[in-house]
Coordinates of C-alpha atoms in Angstrom, one line a residue:
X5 CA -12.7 -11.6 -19.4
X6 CA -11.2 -9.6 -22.3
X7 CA -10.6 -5.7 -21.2
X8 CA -14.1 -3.6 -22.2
X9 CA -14.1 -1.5 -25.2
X10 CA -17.1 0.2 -24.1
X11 CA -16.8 4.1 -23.7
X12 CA -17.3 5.4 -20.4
X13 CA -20.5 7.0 -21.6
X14 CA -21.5 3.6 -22.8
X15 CA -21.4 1.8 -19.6
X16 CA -23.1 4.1 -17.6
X17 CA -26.2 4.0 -20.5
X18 CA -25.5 0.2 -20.4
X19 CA -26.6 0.1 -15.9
X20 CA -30.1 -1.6 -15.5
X21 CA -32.7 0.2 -13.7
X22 CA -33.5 -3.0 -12.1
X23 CA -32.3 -6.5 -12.0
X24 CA -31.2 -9.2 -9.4
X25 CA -27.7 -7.5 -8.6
X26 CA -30.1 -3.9 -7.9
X27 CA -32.7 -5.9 -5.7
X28 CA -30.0 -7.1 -3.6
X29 CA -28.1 -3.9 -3.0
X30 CA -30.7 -2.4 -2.4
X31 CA -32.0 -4.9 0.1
X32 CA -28.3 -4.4 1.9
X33 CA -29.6 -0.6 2.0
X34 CA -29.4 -1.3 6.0
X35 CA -25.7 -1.6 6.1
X36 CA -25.2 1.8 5.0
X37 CA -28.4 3.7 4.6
X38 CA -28.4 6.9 2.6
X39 CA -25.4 6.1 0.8
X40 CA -26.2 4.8 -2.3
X41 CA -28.6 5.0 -5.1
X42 CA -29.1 3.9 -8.6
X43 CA -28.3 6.4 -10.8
X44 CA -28.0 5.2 -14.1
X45 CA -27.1 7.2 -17.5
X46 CA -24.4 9.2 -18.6
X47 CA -25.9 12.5 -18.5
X48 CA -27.4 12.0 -15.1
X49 CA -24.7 10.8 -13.8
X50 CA -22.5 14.3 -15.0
X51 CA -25.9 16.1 -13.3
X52 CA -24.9 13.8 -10.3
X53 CA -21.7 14.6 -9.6
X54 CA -21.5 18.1 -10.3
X55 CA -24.7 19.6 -9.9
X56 CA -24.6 21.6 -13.1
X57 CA -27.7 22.0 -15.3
X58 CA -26.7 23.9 -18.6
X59 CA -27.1 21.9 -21.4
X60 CA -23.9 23.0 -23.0
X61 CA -21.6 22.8 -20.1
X62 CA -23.2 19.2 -19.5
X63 CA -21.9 18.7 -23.0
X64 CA -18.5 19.8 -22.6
X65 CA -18.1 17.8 -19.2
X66 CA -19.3 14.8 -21.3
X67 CA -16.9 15.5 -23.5
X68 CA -13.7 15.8 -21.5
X69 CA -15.1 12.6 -19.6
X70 CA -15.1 10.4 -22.2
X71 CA -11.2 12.2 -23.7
X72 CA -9.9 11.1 -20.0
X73 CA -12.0 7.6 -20.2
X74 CA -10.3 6.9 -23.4
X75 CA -6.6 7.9 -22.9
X76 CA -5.0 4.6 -22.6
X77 CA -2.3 6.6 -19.9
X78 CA -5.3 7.1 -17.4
X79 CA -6.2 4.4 -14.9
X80 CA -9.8 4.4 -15.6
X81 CA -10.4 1.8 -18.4
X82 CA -7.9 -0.8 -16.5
X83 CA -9.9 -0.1 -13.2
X84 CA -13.1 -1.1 -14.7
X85 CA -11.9 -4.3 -16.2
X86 CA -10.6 -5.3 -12.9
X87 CA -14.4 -4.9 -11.1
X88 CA -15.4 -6.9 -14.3
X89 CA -12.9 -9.4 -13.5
X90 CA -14.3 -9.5 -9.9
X91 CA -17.8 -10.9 -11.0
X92 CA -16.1 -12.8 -13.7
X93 CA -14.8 -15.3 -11.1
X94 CA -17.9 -17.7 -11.2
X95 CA -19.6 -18.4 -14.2
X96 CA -23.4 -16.2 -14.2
X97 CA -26.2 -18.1 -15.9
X98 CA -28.6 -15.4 -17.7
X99 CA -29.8 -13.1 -15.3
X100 CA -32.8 -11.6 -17.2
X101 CA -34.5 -15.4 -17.2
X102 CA -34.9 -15.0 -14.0
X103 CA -35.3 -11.3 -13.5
X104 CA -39.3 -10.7 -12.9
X105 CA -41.9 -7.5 -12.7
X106 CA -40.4 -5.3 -10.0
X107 CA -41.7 -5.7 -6.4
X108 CA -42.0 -9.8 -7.5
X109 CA -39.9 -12.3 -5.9
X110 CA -37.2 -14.6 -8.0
X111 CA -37.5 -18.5 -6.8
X112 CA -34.5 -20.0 -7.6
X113 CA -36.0 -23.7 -6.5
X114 CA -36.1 -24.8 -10.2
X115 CA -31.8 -24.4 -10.8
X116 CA -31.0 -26.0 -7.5
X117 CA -29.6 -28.9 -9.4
X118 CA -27.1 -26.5 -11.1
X119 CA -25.8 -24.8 -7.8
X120 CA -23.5 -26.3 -5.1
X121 CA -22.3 -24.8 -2.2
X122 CA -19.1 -23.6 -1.8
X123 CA -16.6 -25.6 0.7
X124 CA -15.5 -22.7 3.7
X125 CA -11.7 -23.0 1.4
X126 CA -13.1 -21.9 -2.1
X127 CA -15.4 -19.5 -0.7
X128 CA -12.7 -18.1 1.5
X129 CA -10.4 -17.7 -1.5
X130 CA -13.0 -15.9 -4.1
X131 CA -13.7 -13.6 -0.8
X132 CA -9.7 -12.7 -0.5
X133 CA -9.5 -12.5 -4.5
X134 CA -12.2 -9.8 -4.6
X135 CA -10.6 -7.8 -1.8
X136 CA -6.9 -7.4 -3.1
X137 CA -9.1 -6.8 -6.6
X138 CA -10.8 -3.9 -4.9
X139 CA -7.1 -2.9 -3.4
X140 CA -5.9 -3.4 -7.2
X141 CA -8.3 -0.9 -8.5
X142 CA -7.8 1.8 -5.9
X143 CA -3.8 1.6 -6.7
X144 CA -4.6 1.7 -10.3
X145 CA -7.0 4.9 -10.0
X146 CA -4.5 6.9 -7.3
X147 CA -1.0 5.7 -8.1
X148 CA -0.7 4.1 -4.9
X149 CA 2.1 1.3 -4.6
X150 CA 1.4 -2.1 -4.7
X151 CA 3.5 -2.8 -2.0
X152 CA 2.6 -2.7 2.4
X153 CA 2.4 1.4 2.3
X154 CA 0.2 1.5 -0.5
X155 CA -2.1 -1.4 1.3
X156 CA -1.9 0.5 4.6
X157 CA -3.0 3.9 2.7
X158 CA -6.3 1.5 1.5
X159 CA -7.0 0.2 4.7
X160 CA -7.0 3.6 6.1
X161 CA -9.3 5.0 3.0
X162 CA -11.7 2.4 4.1
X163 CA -11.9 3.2 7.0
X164 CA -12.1 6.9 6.7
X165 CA -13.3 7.6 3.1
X166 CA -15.1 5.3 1.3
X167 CA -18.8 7.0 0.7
X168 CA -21.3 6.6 -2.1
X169 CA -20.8 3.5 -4.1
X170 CA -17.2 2.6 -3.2
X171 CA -19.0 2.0 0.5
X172 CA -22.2 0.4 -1.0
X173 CA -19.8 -2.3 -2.9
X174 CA -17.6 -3.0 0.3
X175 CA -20.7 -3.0 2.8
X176 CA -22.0 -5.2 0.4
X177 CA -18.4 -7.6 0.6
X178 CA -18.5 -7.9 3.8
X179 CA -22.2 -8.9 3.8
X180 CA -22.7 -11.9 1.0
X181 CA -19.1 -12.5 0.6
X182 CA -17.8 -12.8 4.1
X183 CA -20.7 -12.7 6.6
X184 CA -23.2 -14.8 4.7
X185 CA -21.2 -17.9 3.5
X186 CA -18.6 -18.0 6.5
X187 CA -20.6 -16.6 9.6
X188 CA -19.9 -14.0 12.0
X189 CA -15.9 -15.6 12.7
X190 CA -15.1 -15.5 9.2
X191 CA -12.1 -13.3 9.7
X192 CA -10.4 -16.2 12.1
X193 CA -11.3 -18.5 9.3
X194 CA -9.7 -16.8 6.8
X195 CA -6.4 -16.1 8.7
X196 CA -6.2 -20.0 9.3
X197 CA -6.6 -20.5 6.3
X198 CA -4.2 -18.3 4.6
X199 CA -1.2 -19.7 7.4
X200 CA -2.2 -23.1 7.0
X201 CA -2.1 -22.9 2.8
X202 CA 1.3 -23.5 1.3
X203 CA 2.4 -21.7 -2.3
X204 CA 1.9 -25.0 -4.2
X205 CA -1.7 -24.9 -2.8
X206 CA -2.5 -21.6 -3.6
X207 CA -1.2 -21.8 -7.0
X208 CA -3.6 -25.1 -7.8
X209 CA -6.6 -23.0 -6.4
X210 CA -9.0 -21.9 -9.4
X211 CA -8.7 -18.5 -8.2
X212 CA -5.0 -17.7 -7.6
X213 CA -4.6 -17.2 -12.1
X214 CA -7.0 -14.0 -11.0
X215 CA -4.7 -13.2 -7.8
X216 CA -1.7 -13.7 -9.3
X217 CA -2.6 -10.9 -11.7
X218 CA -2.6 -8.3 -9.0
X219 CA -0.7 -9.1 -6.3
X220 CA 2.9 -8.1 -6.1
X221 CA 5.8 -10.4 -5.5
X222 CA 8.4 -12.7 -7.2
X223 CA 7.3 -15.9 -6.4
X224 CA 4.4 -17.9 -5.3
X225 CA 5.3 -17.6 -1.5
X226 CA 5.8 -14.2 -1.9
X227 CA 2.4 -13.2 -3.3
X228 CA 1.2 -15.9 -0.4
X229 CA 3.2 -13.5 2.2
X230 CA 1.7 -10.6 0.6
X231 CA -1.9 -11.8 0.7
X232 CA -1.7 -12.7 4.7
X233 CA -0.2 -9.3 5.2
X234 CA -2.7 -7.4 3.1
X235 CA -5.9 -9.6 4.8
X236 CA -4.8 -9.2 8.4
X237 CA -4.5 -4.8 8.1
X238 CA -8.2 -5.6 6.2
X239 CA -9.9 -7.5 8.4
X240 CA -10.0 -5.4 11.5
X241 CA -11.9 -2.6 9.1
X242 CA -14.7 -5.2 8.1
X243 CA -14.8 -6.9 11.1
X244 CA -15.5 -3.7 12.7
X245 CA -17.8 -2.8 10.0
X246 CA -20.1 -6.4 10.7
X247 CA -20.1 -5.3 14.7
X248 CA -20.7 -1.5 14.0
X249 CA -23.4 -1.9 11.1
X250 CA -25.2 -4.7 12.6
X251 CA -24.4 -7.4 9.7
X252 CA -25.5 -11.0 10.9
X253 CA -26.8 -13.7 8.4
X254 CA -30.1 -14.0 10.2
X255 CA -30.5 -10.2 9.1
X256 CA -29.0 -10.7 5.6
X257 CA -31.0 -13.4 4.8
X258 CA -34.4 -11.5 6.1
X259 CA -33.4 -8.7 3.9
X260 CA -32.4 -10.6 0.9
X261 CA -36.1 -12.8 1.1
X262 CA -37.4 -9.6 0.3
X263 CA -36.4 -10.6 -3.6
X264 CA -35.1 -14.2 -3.2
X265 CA -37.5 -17.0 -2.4
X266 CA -35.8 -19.6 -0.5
X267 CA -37.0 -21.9 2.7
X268 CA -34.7 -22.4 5.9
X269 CA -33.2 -25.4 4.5
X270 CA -32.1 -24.1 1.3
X271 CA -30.2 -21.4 3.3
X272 CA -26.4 -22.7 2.3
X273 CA -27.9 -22.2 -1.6
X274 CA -28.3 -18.2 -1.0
X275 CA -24.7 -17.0 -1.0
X276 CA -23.9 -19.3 -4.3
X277 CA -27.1 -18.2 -5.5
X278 CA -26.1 -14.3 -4.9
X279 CA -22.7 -15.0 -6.0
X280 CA -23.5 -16.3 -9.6
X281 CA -26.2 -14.1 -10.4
X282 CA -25.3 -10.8 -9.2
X283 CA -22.2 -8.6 -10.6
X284 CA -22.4 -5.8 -8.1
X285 CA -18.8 -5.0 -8.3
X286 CA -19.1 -4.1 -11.6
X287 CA -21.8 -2.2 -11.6
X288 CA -20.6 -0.2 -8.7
X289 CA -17.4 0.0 -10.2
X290 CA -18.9 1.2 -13.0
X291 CA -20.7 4.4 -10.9
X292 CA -17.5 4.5 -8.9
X293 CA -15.0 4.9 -11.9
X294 CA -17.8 7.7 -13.7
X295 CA -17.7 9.8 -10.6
X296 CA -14.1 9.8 -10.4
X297 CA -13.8 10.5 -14.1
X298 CA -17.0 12.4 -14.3
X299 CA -14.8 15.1 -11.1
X300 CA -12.2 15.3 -12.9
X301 CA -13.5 16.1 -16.2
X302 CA -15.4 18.5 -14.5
X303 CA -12.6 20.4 -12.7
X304 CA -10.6 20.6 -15.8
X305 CA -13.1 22.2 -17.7
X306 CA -13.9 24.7 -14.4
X307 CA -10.1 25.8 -15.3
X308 CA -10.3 26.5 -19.2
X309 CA -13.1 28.0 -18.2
X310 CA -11.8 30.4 -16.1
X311 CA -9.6 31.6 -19.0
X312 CA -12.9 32.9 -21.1
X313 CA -15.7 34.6 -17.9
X314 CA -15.9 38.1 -17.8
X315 CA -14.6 39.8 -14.7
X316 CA -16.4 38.6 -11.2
X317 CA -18.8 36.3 -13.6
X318 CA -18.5 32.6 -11.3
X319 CA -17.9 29.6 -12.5
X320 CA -20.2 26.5 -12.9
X321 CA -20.4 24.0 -9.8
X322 CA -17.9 21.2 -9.3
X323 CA -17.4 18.4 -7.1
X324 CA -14.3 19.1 -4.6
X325 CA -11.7 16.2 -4.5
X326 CA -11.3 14.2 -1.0
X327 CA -14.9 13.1 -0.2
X328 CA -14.1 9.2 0.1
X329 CA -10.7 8.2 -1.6
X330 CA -7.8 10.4 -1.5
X331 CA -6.4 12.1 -4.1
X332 CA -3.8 10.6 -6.2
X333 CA -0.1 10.6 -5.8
X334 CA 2.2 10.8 -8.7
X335 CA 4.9 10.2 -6.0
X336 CA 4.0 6.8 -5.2
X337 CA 3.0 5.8 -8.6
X338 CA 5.0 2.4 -9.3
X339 CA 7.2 1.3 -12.8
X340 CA 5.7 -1.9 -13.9
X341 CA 7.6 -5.2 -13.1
X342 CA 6.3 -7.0 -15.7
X343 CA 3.6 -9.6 -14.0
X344 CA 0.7 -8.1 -12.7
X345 CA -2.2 -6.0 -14.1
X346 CA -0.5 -2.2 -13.7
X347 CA 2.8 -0.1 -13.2
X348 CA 3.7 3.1 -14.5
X349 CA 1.5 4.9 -17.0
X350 CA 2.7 8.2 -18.4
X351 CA 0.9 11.4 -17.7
X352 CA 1.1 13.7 -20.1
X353 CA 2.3 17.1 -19.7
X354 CA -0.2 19.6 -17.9
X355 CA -1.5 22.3 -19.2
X356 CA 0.3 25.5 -18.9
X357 CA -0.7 28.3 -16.7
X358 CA -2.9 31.6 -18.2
X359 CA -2.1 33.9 -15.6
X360 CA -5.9 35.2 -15.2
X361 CA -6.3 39.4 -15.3
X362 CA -9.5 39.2 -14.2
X363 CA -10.5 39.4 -10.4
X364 CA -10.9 35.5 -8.7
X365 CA -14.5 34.1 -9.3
X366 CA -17.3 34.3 -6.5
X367 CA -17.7 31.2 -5.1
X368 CA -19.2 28.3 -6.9
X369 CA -22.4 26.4 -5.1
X370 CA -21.0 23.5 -3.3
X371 CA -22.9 20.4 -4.8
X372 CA -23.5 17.0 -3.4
X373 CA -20.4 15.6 -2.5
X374 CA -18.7 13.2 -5.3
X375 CA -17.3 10.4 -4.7
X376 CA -13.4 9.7 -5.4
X377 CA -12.4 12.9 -6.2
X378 CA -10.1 14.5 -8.8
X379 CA -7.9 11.7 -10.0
X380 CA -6.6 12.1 -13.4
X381 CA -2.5 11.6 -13.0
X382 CA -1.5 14.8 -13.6
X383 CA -4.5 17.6 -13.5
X384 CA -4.2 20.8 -16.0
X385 CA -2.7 23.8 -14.2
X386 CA -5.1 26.2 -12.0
X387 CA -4.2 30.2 -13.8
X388 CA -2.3 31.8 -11.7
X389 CA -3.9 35.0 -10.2
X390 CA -2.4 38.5 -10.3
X391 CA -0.1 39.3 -7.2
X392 CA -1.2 42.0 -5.5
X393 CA 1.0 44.0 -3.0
X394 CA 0.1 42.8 0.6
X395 CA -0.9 45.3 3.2
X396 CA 1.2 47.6 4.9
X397 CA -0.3 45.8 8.3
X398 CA -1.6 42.6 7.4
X399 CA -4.3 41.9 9.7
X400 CA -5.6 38.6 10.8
X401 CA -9.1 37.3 10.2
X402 CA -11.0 37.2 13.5
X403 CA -12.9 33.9 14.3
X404 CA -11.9 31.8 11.9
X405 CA -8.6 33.8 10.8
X406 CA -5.5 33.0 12.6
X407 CA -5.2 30.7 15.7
X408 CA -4.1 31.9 19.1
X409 CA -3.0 35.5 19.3
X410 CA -1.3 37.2 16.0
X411 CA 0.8 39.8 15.3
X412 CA 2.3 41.3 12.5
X413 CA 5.8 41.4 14.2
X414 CA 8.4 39.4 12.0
X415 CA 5.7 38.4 9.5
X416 CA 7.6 36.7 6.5
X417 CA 4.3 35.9 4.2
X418 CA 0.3 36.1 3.9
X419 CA -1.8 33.9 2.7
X420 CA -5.2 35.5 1.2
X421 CA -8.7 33.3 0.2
X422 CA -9.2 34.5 -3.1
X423 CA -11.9 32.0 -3.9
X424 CA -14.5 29.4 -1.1
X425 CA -16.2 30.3 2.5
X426 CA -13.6 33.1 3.4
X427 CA -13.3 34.9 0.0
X428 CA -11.0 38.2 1.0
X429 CA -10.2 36.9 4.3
X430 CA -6.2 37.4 4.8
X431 CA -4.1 35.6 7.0
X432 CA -0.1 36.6 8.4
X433 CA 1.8 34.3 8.7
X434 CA 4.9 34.9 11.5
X435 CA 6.4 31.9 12.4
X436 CA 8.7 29.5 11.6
X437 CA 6.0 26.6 11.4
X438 CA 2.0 27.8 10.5
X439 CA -0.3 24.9 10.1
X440 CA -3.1 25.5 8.0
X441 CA -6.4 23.3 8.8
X442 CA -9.9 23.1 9.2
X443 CA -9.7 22.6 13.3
X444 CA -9.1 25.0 16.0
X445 CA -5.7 23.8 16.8
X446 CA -4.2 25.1 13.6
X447 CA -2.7 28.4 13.0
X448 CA -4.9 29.4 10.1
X449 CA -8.6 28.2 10.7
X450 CA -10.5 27.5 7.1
X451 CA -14.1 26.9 7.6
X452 CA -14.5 24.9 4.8
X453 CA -15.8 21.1 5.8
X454 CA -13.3 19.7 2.9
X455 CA -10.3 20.8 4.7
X456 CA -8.5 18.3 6.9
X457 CA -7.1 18.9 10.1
X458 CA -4.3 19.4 9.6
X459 CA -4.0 19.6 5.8
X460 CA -0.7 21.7 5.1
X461 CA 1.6 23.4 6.5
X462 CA 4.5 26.4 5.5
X463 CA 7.5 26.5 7.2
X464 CA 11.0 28.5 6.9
X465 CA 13.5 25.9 6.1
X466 CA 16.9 27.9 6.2
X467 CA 16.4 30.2 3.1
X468 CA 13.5 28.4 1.8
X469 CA 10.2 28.9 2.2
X470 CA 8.0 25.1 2.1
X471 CA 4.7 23.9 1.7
X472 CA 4.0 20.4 3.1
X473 CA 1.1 18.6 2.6
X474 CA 0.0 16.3 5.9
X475 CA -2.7 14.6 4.4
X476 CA -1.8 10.6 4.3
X477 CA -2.6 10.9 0.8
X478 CA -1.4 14.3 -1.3
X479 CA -4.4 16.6 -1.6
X480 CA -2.9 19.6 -1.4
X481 CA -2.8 22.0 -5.1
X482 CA 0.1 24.4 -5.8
X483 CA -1.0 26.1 -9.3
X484 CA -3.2 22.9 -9.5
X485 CA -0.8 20.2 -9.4
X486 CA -1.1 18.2 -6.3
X487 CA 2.1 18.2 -4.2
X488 CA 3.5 16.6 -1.4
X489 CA 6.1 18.8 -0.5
X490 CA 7.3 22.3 -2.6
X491 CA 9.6 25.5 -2.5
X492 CA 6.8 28.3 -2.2
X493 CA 8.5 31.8 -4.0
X494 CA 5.2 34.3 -3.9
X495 CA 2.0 34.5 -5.6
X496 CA 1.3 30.5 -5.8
X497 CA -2.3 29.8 -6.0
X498 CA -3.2 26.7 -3.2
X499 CA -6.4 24.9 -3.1
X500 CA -7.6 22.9 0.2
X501 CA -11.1 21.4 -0.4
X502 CA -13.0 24.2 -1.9
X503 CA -10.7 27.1 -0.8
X504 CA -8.2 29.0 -2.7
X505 CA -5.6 31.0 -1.4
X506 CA -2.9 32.9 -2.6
X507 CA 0.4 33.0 -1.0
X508 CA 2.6 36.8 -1.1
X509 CA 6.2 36.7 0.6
X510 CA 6.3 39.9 2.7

C-alpha cells in the first residue's frame, strides 16, 4: 500500500460511523468494556482528548495538530501507514456491498465461493506479522529501539498501559486473530511453528515481504531469531489476556452473530470472513495516532499560551502524558540501517524558554484521560518560572508532604508545586537520595493519580546535584524536555503527571 497523503484531519473526517469493522469491535466490547468508543471527526476528536470547548482554542489545537501530522521528522504519518499496511495483508472486497441498515445482520452465504480458510501456518504468520507491525508502530511513535530492550519496553506497555483504542485493537488481536482461527492453544502453536520454520521458509511465505520491512536483523535467520524472541515475551501478555478477559471462540463467535450471519458449519469461514472485510487496525490506528498527536498539539499550545494570560488567569485543559504508552525517549531513538521501515528522524530544535513574570497558573481541569500521551520527539520548552528565595525554615507538607519524619537539618534543596493537586505545597529535601512518587514509600508524596511510584528521584552525586527519572520509559520534564537523567542547578521547572514543581538549591 503506498504511504497515505491524507492529513491527519482528513482521516479522522474519513472514520465511518458504522460499517462491518465498527459492528465487530463493538461486538468484542466484552473483552474490554468501557474502553472504547467511536469517535469519529476531527474536531470531536480535539474535544476528546482535551476537554476544551472554545472555538478558537479548538482552532489552534487543530492547527498545531495537523503542523506536527505533517512534519515529515515526526513519527506520526509513518505510524499510520504501518496500521494501513496491517489490513493491507489480505485483499478486502468492497465493504459497503455488504454493509446494511444498522441493527441488520450481513450474510456472507452468497461469497462463500470466494473465501477459503486459512491453513493453522498462513494464519499463524499474518497473526505474527500484525503483532511485530503493532511493535513497529509503537517504536516509530516513542523512539524505542528496534532491538530486545525496545520489545521488552512493548511487552511491558501492554501489559501496563495500553487503554482506549491501543487496548481495543490488541483485545481485538488476540480475539479474531489468535483465539478465533487457532483456538485456545494458539500460543503453543505458534511457538512450534516459529522453531520448526527455517529462514528459506519464512522468506517464501506471502507475508515475510511485510515482516521483513520491520523487523531488525541482517539476514533472514536473523529476523527469524528476532521474530521467536519478540513472540515468546508477547505471548505470555495475550495469553494472559484470553484467561483474564474471558476470550473463547464459543463466546467470540456468539458475539460476532450478533452482525454476522453464519450456521455452525460455516464456523471455519468467520475468521477469513472478519479478516478480509474488517480493517480495524487502521481505524484504530487512526484514533490512536490522533490522540497522541491531538496531546501533543495540545500541550504545546498550553505553553505558548502561557507566554500571553494575565497574571493567575489558568490555562485551557490538556490531556497529561503517561495514560497507556509511555512517553518517548530521544535516548533510545535508533539511526536507520537502511532495510526496514524507520531509524533516526531529526527533531528539530525546541523552542526556547520565556522565563514567565507572571505568578504559575491555577490548576487546569483534569480531562478524560488521553490516550498515548505527549509524544512529539522533542516537545517545546515549558517557561521557566521566577526563582523565588526559599524559606528561612522550609517546612514540609503534612499528609501528603514529605515521607517519614523531616527536618530541616542539612537541607541542600526544596522542591515547591507551583502548578496540580498540591499548588504551594513545599517540600525539603535533606538527604543524599529523596525519591519523589505518588506512593507512601517515597520521600515526597504527590497526590496526583499520573505520578508513578516511584517516578524520579534527586540525589547528591559528589558536587552535583541529579535528577533521575525511574520510569521504564522517560516521563519525567526538566524545563519541558523529557529527561532520563540531568545535572539540576536551581530554579528548574519539573512536571510529573499533572504536577509542577520548582526546584531551589538551599
Amino acid at each position: 500500500m503506498a504511504k497515505n497523503k491524507k492529513s491527519i484531519d482528513e482521516l479522522l473526517d474519513g472514520l465511518p460511523d458504522r460499517n462491518l469493522t465498527i459492528y465487530m469491535l463493538q461486538a468484542l466490547n466484552f473483552v474490554v468494556p468501557g474502553q472504547w468508543s467511536n469517535t469519529t471527526g476531527f474536531e470531536n476528536y480535539i474535544k476528546l482528548v482535551t476537554g476544551e470547548s472554545d472555538k478558537a482554542m479548538i482552532q489552534r489545537i487543530g492547527d498545531r495538530t495537523k503542523e506536527l501530522y505533517g512534519d515529515p521528522k515526526q513519527g506520526y504519518s509513518k505510524a499510520i501507514w504501518l496500521y494501513q499496511t496491517a489490513d493491507s495483508l489480505d485483499s478486502k472486497f468492497a465493504i459497503a456491498s455488504l454493509a446494511h441498515k444498522i441493527g441488520e445482520k450481513v450474510s456472507f452465504l452468497s461469497i462463500l465461493n470466494r473465501l477459503t480458510p486459512k491453513p493453522d501456518t498462513i494464519q499463524t504468520a499474518d497473526m505474527v506479522v500484525k503483532l511485530f507491525i503493532e511493535f513497529a508502530a509503537f517504536a516509530q511513535l516513542y523512539g524505542i529501539p528496534r532491538n530486545r530492550d525496545g520489545l521488552s519496553k512493548f511487552s511491558t506497555a501492554l501489559k501496563e498501559q495500553y487503554k482506549n483504542e491501543a487496548l481495543m485493537r490488541m483485545a481485538a488481536f488476540v480475539a479474531v486473530d489468535a483465539v478465533l482461527p487457532l483456538g485456545p492453544n494458539f500460543a503453543d502453536k505458534t511457538l512450534s511453528y516459529l522453531t520448526k520454520t527455517t529462514p528459506k521458509e519464512i522468506e517464501q511465505n506471502p507475508a515475510y515481504t511485510q515482516l521483513a520491512a520491520v523487523v531488525p536483523g541482517e539476514d533472514a535467520a536473523g529476523r527469524l531469531q528476532f521474530i521467536r524472541d519478540g513472540f515468546n515475551s508477547v505471548q505470555v501478555w495475550m495469553n494472559d489476556t484470553m484467561l483474564s478477559r474471558g476470550i473463547t471462540p464459543e463466546r467470540i463467535l456468539s458475539s460476532l452473530k450478533s452482525f454476522i450471519e453464519f450456521t455452525d458449519d460455516k464456523i471455519d469461514y468467520v475468521a477469513m470472513f472478519v479478516d478480509k472485510y474488517t480493517n480495524y487496525f487502521e481505524h484504530t490506528g487512526i484514533q490512536s495516532v490522533g490522540r497522541a498527536v491531538i496531546t501533543q498539539a495540545a500541550e504545546d499550545v498550553k505553553v505558548s499560551t502561557s507566554h500571553m494570560l494575565p497574571a493567575g488567569q489558568p490555562t485551557f485543559n490538556v490531556p497529561q502524558p503517561f495514560h497507556d504508552v509511555p512517553q518517548p525517549s530521544q535516548q533510545h531513538a535508533e539511526p536507520a540501517t537502511g532495510s526496514g521501515l524507520f531509524g533516526s528522524f531529526p527533531t528539530p530544535p525546541p523552542a526556547p524558554a520565556t522565563p514567565s513574570t507572571s505568578p504559575p497558573p491555577a490548576q487546569p481541569t483534569t480531562p478524560e484521560s488521553g490516550l498515548f500521551g505527549s509524544f512529539s520527539s522533542t516537545p517545546p520548552s515549558t517557561p521557566s518560572f521566577p526563582s523565588t528565595p526559599p524559606p528561612t525554615t522550609p517546612q514540609p507538607s503534612t499528609g501528603s508532604g514529605l515521607w517519614g519524619q523531616q527536618t530541616t537539618s542539612g537541607a541542600w534543596g526544596q522542591l515547591t508545586v507551583v502548578d496540580g493537586p498540591q499548588l504551594g505545597d513545599t517540600f525539603s529535601l535533606n538527604k543524599p537520595v529523596m525519591t519523589v512518587g505518588q506512593a507512601g514509600n517515597n520521600d515526597v508524596i504527590l497526590n496526583d493519580q499520573q505520578v508513578n511510584s516511584p517516578h524520579f528521584k534527586i540525589e547528591m552525586q559528589g558536587n552535583q546535584i541529579m535528577l533521575v527519572d525511574m520510569n521504564f520509559i522517560q516521563q519525567t520534564r526538566v524545563n519541558g524536555q523529557l529527561v532520563a537523567e540531568i545535572p539540576l542547578h536551581g530554579n528548574e521547572v519539573i512536571k510529573a503527571g499533572n504536577t509542577e514543581l520548582r526546584f531551589d538549591k538551599i
